[in-house]
Amino acid sequence: MGCNLAQFLGKKVLLADLDPQSNLSSGLGASVRSNQKGLHDIVYTSNDLKSIICETKKDSVDLIPASFLSEQFRELDIHRGPSNNLKLFLNEYCAPFYDICIIDTPPSLGGLTKEAFV
């Protein structure tokens, strides 16, 4: 979907792989390392978006790859309830550079998926 939006509508698209299974990342040819920083790590730590953005082979499509540790980190925070951290991060650091951000979530209603409902 993200690649089609970029190609047919001329939009700059950011794909964020929030699923620790990393199917989106691997589908776009990104190799996910065990120490790979993902969206969750950046939102909750440094906000250094440039350190995790991967260009893809598709024009106007960038990727924030999955992190194997995302779900573990998020489950530690879930007792605090839903937060607006991801929404605030996307508005401040992604919106100025991208027309559309698509978030790929795990196939469950766990903490990461709930966090992505922005």
Short mmCIF file of N, CA and C in Angstrom, two decimals, residues 11-12 25 35 44 50 87-88 102:
data_model
loop_
_atom_site.label_atom_id
_atom_site.label_comp_id
_atom_site.label_asym_id
_atom_site.label_seq_id
_atom_site.Cartn_x
_atom_site.Cartn_y
_atom_site.Cartn_z
N LYS A 11 3.39 10.71 -3.34
CA LYS A 11 3.53 11.05 -1.92
C LYS A 11 4.85 10.52 -1.38
N LYS A 12 5.40 11.22 -0.40
CA LYS A 12 6.58 10.75 0.34
C LYS A 12 6.05 9.92 1.50
N SER A 25 9.77 -5.20 7.11
CA SER A 25 11.20 -4.91 6.89
C SER A 25 11.82 -5.92 5.94
N ASN A 35 20.52 -6.34 17.22
CA ASN A 35 20.69 -5.10 17.98
C ASN A 35 20.09 -3.89 17.25
N TYR A 44 11.07 6.32 22.60
CA TYR A 44 11.23 6.35 24.05
C TYR A 44 12.64 6.70 24.51
N LYS A 50 16.90 10.06 12.09
CA LYS A 50 17.85 9.78 11.02
C LYS A 50 18.69 8.53 11.30
N LYS A 87 2.40 9.18 18.87
CA LYS A 87 1.70 10.25 18.14
C LYS A 87 2.51 11.54 18.16
N LEU A 88 3.01 11.91 19.33
CA LEU A 88 3.82 13.13 19.44
C LEU A 88 5.08 13.03 18.60
N ILE A 102 2.70 4.92 7.47
CA ILE A 102 1.94 3.69 7.67
C ILE A 102 2.68 2.83 8.68
#
